[in-house]
CSV table of C-alpha atoms in Angstrom, one decimal:
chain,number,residue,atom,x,y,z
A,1,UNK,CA,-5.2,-18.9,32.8
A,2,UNK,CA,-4.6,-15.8,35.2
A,3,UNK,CA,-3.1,-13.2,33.8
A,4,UNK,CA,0.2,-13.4,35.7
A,5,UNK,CA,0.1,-17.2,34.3
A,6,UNK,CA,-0.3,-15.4,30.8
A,7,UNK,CA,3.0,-13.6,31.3
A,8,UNK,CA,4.9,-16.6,31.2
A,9,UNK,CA,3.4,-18.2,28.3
A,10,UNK,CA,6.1,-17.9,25.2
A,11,UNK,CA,3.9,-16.1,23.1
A,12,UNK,CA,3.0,-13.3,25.3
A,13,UNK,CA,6.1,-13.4,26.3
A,14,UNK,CA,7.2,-13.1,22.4
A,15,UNK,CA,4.4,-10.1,22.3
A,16,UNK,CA,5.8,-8.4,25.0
A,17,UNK,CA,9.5,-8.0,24.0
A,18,UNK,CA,8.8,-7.9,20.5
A,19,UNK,CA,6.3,-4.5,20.9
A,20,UNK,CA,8.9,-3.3,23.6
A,21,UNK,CA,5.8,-3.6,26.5
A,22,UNK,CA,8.0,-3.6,29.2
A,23,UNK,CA,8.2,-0.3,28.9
A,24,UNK,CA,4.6,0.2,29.7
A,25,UNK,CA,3.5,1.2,33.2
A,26,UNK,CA,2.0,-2.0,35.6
A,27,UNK,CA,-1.5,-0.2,34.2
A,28,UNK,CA,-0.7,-0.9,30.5
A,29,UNK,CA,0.4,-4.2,31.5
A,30,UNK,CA,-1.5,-5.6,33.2
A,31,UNK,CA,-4.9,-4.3,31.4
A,32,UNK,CA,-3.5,-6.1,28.4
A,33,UNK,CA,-2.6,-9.2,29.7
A,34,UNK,CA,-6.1,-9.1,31.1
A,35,UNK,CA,-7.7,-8.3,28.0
A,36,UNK,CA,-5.9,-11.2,26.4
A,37,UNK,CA,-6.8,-13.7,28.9
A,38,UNK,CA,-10.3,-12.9,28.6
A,39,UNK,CA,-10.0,-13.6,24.9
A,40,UNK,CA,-9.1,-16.7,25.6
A,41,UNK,CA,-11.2,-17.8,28.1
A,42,UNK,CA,-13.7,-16.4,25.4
A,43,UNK,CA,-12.1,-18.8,22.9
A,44,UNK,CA,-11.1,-21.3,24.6
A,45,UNK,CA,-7.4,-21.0,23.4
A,46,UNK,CA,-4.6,-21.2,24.7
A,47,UNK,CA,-2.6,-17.9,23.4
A,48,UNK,CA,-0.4,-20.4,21.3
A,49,UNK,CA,-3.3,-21.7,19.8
A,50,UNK,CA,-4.7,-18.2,18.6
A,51,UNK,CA,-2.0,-18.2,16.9
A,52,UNK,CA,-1.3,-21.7,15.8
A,53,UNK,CA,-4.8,-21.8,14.4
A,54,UNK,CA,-4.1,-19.1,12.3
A,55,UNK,CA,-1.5,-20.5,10.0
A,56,UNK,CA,-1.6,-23.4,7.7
A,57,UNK,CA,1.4,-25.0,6.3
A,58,UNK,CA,1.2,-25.6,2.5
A,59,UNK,CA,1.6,-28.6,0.2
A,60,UNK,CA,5.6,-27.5,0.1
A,61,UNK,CA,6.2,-27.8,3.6
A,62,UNK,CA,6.3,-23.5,4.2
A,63,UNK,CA,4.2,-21.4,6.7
A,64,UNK,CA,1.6,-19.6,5.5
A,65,UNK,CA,-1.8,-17.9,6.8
A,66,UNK,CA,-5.1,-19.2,6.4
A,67,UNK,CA,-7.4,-15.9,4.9
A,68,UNK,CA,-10.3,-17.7,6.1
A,69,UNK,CA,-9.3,-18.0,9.3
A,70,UNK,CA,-8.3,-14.6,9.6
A,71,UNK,CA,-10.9,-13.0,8.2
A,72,UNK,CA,-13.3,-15.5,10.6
A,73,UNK,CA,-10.5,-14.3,13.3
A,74,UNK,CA,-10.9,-10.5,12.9
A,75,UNK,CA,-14.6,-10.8,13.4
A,76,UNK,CA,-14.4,-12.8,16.9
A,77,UNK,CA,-12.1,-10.2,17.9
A,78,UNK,CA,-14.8,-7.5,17.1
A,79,UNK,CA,-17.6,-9.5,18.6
A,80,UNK,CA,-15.1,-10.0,21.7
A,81,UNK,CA,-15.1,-6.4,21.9
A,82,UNK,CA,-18.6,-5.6,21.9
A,83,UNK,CA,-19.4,-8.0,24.3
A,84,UNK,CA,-16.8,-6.5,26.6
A,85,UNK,CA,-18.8,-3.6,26.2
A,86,UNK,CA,-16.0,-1.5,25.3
A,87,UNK,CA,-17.5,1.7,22.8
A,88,UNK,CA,-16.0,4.2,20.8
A,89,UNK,CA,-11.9,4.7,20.7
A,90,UNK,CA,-12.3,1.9,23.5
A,91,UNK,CA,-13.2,-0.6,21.2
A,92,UNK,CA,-11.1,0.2,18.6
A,93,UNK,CA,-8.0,0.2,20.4
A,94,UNK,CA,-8.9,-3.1,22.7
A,95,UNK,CA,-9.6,-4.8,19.7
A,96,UNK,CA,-6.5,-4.0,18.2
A,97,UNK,CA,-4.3,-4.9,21.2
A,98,UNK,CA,-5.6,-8.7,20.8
A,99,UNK,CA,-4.4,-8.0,17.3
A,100,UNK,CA,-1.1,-7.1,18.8
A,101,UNK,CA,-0.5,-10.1,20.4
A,102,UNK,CA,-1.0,-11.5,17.1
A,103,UNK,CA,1.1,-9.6,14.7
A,104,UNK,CA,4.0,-9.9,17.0
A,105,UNK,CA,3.7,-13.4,16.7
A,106,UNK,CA,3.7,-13.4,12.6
A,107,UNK,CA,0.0,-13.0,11.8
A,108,UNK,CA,-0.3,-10.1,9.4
A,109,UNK,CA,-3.7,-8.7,10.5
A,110,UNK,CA,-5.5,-5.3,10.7
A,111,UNK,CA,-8.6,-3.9,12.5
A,112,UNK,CA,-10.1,-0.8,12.0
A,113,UNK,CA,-8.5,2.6,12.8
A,114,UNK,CA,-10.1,5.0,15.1
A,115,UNK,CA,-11.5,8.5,13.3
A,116,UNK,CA,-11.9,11.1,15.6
A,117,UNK,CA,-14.1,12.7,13.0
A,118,UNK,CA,-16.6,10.2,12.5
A,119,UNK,CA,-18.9,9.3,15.2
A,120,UNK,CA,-17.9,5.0,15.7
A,121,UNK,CA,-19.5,2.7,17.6
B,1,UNK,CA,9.1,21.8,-5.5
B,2,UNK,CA,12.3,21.2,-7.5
B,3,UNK,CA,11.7,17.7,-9.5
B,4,UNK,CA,14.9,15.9,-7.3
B,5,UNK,CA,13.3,17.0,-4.0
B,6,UNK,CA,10.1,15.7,-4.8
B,7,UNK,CA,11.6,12.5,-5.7
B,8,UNK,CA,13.8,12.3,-2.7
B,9,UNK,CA,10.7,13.1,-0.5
B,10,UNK,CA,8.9,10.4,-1.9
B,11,UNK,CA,7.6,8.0,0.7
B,12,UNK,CA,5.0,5.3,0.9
B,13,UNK,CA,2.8,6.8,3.5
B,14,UNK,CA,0.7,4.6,6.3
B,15,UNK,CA,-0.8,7.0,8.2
B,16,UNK,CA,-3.3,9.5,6.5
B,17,UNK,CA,-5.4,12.3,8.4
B,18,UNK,CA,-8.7,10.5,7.5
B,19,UNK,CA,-10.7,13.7,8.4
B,20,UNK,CA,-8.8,16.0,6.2
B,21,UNK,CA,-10.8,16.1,2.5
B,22,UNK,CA,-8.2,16.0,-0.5
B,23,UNK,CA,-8.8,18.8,-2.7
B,24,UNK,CA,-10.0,17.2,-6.8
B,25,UNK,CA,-7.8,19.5,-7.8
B,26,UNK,CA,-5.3,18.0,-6.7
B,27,UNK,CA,-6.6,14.4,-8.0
B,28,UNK,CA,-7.1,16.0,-11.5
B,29,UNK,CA,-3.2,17.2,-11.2
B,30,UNK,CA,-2.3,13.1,-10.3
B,31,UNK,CA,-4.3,12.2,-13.1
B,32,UNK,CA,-2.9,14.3,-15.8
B,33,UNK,CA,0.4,14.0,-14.7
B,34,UNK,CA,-0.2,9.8,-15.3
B,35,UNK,CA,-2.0,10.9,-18.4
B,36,UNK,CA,1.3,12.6,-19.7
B,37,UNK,CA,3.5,9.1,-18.8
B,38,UNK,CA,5.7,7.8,-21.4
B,39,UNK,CA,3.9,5.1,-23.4
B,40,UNK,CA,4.2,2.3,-25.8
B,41,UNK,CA,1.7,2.9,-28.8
B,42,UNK,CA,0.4,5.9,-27.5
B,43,UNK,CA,-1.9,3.2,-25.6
B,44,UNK,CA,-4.5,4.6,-22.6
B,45,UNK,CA,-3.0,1.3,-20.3
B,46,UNK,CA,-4.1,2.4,-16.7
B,47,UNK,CA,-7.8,2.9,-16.2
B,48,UNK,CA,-8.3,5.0,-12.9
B,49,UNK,CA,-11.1,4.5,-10.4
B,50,UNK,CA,-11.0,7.6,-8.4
B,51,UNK,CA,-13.2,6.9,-4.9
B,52,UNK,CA,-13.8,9.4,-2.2
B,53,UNK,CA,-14.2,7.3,0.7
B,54,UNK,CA,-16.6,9.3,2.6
B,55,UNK,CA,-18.5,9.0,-0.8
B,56,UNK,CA,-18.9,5.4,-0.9
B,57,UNK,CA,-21.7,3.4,0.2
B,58,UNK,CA,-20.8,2.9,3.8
B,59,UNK,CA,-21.4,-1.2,3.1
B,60,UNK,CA,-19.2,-1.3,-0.1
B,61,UNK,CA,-16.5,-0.1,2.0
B,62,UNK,CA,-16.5,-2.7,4.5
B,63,UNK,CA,-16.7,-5.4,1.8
B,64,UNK,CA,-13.8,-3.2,0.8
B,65,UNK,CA,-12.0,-4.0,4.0
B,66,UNK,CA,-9.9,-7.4,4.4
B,67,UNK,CA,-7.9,-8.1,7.4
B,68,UNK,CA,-4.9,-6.5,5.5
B,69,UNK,CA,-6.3,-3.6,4.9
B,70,UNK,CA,-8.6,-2.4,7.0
B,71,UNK,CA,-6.7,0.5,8.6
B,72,UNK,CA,-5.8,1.8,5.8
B,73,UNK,CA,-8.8,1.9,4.1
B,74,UNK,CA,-10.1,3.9,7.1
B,75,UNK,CA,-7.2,6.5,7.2
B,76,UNK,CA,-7.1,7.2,3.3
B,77,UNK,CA,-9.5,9.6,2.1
B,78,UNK,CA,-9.1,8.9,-1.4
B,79,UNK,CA,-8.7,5.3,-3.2
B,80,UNK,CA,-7.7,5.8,-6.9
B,81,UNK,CA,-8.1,1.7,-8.2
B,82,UNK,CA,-5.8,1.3,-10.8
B,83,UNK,CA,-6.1,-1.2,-13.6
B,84,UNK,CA,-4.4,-2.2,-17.1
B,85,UNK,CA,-6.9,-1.8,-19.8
B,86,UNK,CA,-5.8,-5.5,-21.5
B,87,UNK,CA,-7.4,-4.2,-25.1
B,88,UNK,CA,-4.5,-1.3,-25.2
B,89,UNK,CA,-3.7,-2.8,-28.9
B,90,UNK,CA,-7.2,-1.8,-30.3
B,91,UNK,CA,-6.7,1.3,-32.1
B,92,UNK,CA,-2.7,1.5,-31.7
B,93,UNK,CA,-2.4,1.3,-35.4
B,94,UNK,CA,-4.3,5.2,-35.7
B,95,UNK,CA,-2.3,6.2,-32.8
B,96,UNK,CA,1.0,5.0,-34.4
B,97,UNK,CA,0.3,6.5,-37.6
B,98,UNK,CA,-1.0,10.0,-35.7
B,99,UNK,CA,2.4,10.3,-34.3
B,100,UNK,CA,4.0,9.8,-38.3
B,101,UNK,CA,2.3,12.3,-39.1
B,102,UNK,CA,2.6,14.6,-36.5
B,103,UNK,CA,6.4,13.7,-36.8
B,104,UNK,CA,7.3,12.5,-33.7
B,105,UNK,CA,7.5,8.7,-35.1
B,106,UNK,CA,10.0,9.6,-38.5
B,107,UNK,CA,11.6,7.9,-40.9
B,108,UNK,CA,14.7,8.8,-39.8
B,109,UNK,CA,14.1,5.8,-37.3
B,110,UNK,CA,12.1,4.1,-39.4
B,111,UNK,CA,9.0,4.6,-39.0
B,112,UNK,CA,6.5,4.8,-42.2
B,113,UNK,CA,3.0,5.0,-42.5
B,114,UNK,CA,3.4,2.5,-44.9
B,115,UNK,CA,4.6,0.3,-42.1
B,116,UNK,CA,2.1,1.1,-39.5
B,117,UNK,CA,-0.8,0.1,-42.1
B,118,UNK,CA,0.7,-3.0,-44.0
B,119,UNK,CA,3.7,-4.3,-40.7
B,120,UNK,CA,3.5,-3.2,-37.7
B,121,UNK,CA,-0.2,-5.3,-36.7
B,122,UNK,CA,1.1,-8.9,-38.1
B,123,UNK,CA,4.8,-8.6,-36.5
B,124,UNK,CA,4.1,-6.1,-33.4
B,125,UNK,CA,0.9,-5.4,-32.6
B,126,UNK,CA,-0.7,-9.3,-32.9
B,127,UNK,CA,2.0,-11.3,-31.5
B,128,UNK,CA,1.2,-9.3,-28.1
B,129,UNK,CA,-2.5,-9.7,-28.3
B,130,UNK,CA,-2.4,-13.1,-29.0
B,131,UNK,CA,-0.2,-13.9,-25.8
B,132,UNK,CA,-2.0,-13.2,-22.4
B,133,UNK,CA,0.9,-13.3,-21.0
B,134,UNK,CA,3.2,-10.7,-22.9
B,135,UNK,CA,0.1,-8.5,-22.9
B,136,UNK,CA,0.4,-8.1,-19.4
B,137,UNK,CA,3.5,-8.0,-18.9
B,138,UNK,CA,4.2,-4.9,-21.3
B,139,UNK,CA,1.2,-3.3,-20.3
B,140,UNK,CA,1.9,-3.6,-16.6
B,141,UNK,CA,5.5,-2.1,-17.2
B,142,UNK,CA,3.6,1.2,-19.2
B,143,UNK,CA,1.1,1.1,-16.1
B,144,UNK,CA,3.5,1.2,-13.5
B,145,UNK,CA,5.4,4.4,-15.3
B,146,UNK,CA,2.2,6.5,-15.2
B,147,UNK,CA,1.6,5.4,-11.8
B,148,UNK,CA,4.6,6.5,-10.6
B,149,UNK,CA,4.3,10.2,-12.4
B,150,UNK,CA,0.5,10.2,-10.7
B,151,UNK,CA,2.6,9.2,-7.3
B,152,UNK,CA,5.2,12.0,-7.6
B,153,UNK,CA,3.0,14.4,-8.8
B,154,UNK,CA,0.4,13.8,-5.2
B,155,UNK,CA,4.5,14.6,-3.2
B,156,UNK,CA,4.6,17.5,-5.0
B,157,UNK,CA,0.6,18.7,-4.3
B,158,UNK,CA,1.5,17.8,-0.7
B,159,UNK,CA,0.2,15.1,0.0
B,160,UNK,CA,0.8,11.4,0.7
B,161,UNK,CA,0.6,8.0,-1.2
B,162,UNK,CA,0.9,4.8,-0.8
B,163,UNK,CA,0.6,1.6,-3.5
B,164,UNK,CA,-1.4,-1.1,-2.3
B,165,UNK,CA,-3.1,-4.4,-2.8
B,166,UNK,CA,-7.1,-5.0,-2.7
B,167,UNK,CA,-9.9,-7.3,-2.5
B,168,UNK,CA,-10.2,-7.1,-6.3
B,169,UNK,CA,-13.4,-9.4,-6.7
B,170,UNK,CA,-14.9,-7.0,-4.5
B,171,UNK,CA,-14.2,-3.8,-6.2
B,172,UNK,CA,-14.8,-5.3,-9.4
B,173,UNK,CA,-18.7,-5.8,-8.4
B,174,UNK,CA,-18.7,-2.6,-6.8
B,175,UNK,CA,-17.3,-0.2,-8.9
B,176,UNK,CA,-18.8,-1.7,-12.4
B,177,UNK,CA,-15.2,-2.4,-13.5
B,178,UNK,CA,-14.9,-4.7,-17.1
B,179,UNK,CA,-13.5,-8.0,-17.7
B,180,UNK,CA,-10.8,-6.9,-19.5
B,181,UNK,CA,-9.6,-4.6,-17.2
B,182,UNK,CA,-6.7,-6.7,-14.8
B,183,UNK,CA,-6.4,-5.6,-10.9
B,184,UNK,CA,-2.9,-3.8,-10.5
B,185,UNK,CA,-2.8,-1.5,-7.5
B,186,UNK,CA,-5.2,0.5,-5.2
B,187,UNK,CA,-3.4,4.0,-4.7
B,188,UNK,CA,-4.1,5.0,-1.1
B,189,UNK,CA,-4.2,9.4,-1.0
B,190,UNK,CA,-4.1,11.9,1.7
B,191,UNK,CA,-2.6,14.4,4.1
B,192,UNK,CA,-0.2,12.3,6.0
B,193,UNK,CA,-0.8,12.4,9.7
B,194,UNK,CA,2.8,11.1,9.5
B,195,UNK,CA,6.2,13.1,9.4
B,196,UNK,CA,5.7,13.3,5.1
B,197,UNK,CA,9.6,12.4,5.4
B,198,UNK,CA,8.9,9.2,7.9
B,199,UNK,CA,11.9,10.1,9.5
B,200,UNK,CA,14.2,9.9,7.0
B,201,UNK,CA,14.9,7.9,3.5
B,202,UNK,CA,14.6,4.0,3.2
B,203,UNK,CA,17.9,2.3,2.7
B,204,UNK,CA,19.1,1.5,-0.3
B,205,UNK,CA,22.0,-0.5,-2.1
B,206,UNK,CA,24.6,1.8,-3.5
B,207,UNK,CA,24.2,2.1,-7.9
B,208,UNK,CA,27.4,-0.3,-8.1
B,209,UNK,CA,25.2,-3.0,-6.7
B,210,UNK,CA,22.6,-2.5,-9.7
B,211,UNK,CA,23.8,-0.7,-12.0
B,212,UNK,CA,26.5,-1.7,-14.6
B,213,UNK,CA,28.7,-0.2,-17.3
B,214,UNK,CA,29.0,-1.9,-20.9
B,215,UNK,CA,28.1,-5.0,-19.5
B,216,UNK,CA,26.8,-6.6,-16.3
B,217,UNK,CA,29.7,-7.5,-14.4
B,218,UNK,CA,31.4,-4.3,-14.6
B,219,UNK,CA,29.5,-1.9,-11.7
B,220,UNK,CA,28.8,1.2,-12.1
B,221,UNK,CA,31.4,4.0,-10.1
B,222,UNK,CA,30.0,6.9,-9.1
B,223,UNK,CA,30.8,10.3,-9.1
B,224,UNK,CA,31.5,11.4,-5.7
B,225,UNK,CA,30.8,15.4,-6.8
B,226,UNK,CA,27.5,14.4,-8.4
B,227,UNK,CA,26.2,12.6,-5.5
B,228,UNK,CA,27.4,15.3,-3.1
B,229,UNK,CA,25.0,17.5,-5.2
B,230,UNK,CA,22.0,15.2,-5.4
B,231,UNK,CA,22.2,15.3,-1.3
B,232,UNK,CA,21.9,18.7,-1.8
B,233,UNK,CA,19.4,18.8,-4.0
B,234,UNK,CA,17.4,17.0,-2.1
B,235,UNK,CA,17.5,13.6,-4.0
B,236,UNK,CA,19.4,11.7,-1.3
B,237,UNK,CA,18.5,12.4,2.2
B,238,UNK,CA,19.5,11.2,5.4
B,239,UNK,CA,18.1,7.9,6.6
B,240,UNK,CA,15.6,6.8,9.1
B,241,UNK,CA,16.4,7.6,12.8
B,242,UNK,CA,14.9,4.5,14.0
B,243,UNK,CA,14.4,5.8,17.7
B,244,UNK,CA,12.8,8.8,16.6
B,245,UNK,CA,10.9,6.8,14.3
B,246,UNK,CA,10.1,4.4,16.7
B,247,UNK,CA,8.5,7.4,19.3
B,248,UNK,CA,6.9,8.5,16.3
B,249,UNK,CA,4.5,5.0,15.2
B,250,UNK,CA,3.7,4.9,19.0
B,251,UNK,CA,2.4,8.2,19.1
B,252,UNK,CA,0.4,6.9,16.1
B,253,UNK,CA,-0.7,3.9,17.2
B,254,UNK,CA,-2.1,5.6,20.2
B,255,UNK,CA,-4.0,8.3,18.4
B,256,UNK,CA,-5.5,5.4,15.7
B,257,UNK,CA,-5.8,3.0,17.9
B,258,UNK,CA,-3.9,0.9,16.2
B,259,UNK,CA,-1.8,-2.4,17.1
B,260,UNK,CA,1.7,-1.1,18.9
């Protein structure tokens, strides 16, 4: 999926009105909706299925997430990012816009924070 | 700082300066100030676990970290783990009978040191032991009132807090915490690297909503002068300018790196 094929997909497209990205310059969006696609080509996901894969549905019927699943999804992002290559701030904040794309679509998740005081890979 | 402003400035703060050290002083004030809380049976019922981040086995802290709380855990310099000791009963009976004599338990009211020795474990003291379930729940109400004074007294130093949940099993292994002592919040303390206000005060219902006169249909009316003055005093403060607020998380986000 190109990442103008991304933009249509009704869970960027969730992403991107929910966290106001249109407000972003062509730079901002596009980098992101490349990022993204390369996470799923990565995965092999569709972007509905990062998310879909995510939550469970219990034995009464609700929506919930799986914490296994998240936890096992918070390390493919990280390894997605250090494969990318991306270092530093760069890693921190690429990794976190995949998370983005998650929270806005109702997957309570966190990655790490960057510390400009202490020297991160 | 005035007692109503600090609770009016009271918010639960996201965003610490994770490079800025918290003074122990300033923990020690938290501490004492939960250590002077109002309490049942004079009982010690939150047990503190005071951790400087920085201080902490780099490895424990990632165990630390779920996918909940991992920015967090990174922004807060200081994680007080706060638990409800479950044996709080031991002992209350020499507590209870301190305060006879020391006169702040009195006859008057009915208190005896003849009933502390021969009463008060059979009808008070054993029925509560002898149910997990009350034992937690009247220990977890005395907990949560010395947590608060802990919390108010960090807004006062200055600084920021913010109550939290945590991967207990994990702390419980790491920091050499007791079977008897039950998970109840992780205390997250630092200088915020947010606005200390956020931007303004959380909504809230008005009194009439929750509070009642004589009994619980008829709401409580309130005085228009006295809550002119509490605004002014700093109790009540203008709410959150979401716009503003919004401008502000960006700018956040951007300098944490953090989801937007």
């Amino acid at each position: 999926m190109t990442p103008t094929e991304l933009a249509e997909n009704p869970a960027v497209r969730r992403w991107f009105t929910s966290a106001n990205l249109h407000e972003l310059d062509e730079e901002g969006k596009t980098h992101r909706l490349a990022l993204l696609a390369d996470f799923c080509a990565q995965t092999g996901r569709q972007p509905e299925e990062l998310v879909s894969g995510l939550l469970r549905t219990t034995k009464d019927g609700d929506t919930a997430i799986s914490a296994k699943r998240r936890t096992l999804m918070n390390a493919t992002i990280d390894e997605f990012v250090e494969k990318s290559g991306f270092t530093g701030k760069d890693a921190v904040v690429n990794g976190n816009i995949i998370r983005s794309f998650l929270v806005h679509n109702g997957i309570f998740i966190q990655g790490r924070a960057w510390r400009a005081g202490l020297n991160q890979s | 700082m005035d007692i109503k402003q600090v609770m009016g400035n009271r918010r639960s703060i996201r965003y610490f300066e994770p490079d800025k050290p918290v003074e122990r002083e300033k923990i020690q004030y938290m501490l004492e100030a939960m250590n002077r809380s109002s309490r049942a049976v004079n009982a010690d019922f939150v047990k503190t676990i005071v951790v400087f981040r920085d201080e902490l086995d780099p490895e424990v802290l990632e165990q630390l970290k779920t996918p909940t709380t991992t920015a967090e855990i990174d922004m807060a310099p200081v994680h007080m783990f706060c638990y409800l000791d479950l044996t709080y009963t031991e002992g209350a009976q020499g507590r209870l009978k301190e305060l006879v004599q020391l006169g702040a338990l009195n006859a008057s009211h009915g208190w005896s040191e003849a009933y502390v020795d021969e009463v008060v474990w059979a009808t008070v003291l054993k029925p509560i032991a002898s149910d997990p379930g009350i034992l937690a729940y009247i220990g977890a109400i005395d907990a949560g009132v010395a947590i608060n004074q802990g919390m108010l007294a960090a807004v006062d130093a200055g600084l920021g807090v913010c109550l939290h949940a945590f991967n207990t099993e994990v702390a419980k292994t790491a920091l050499g915490v007791p079977d008897h002592w039950l998970p109840l919040h992780l205390l997250l303390v630092g200088y915020p690297a947010e606005d200390p206000l956020t931007g303004g005060q959380r909504p809230r219902r008005p009194l009439s909503t929750q509070c009642f006169v004589g009994n619980a249909s008829t709401p409580w009316e309130e005085i228009p002068e006295v809550t002119e003055q509490l605004k002014k005093d700093g109790l009540i403060q203008e709410g959150i300018d979401a716009e503003k607020r919004r401008a502000e998380v960006r700018q956040l986000a951007q300098r944490f790196g953090l989801p937007e």
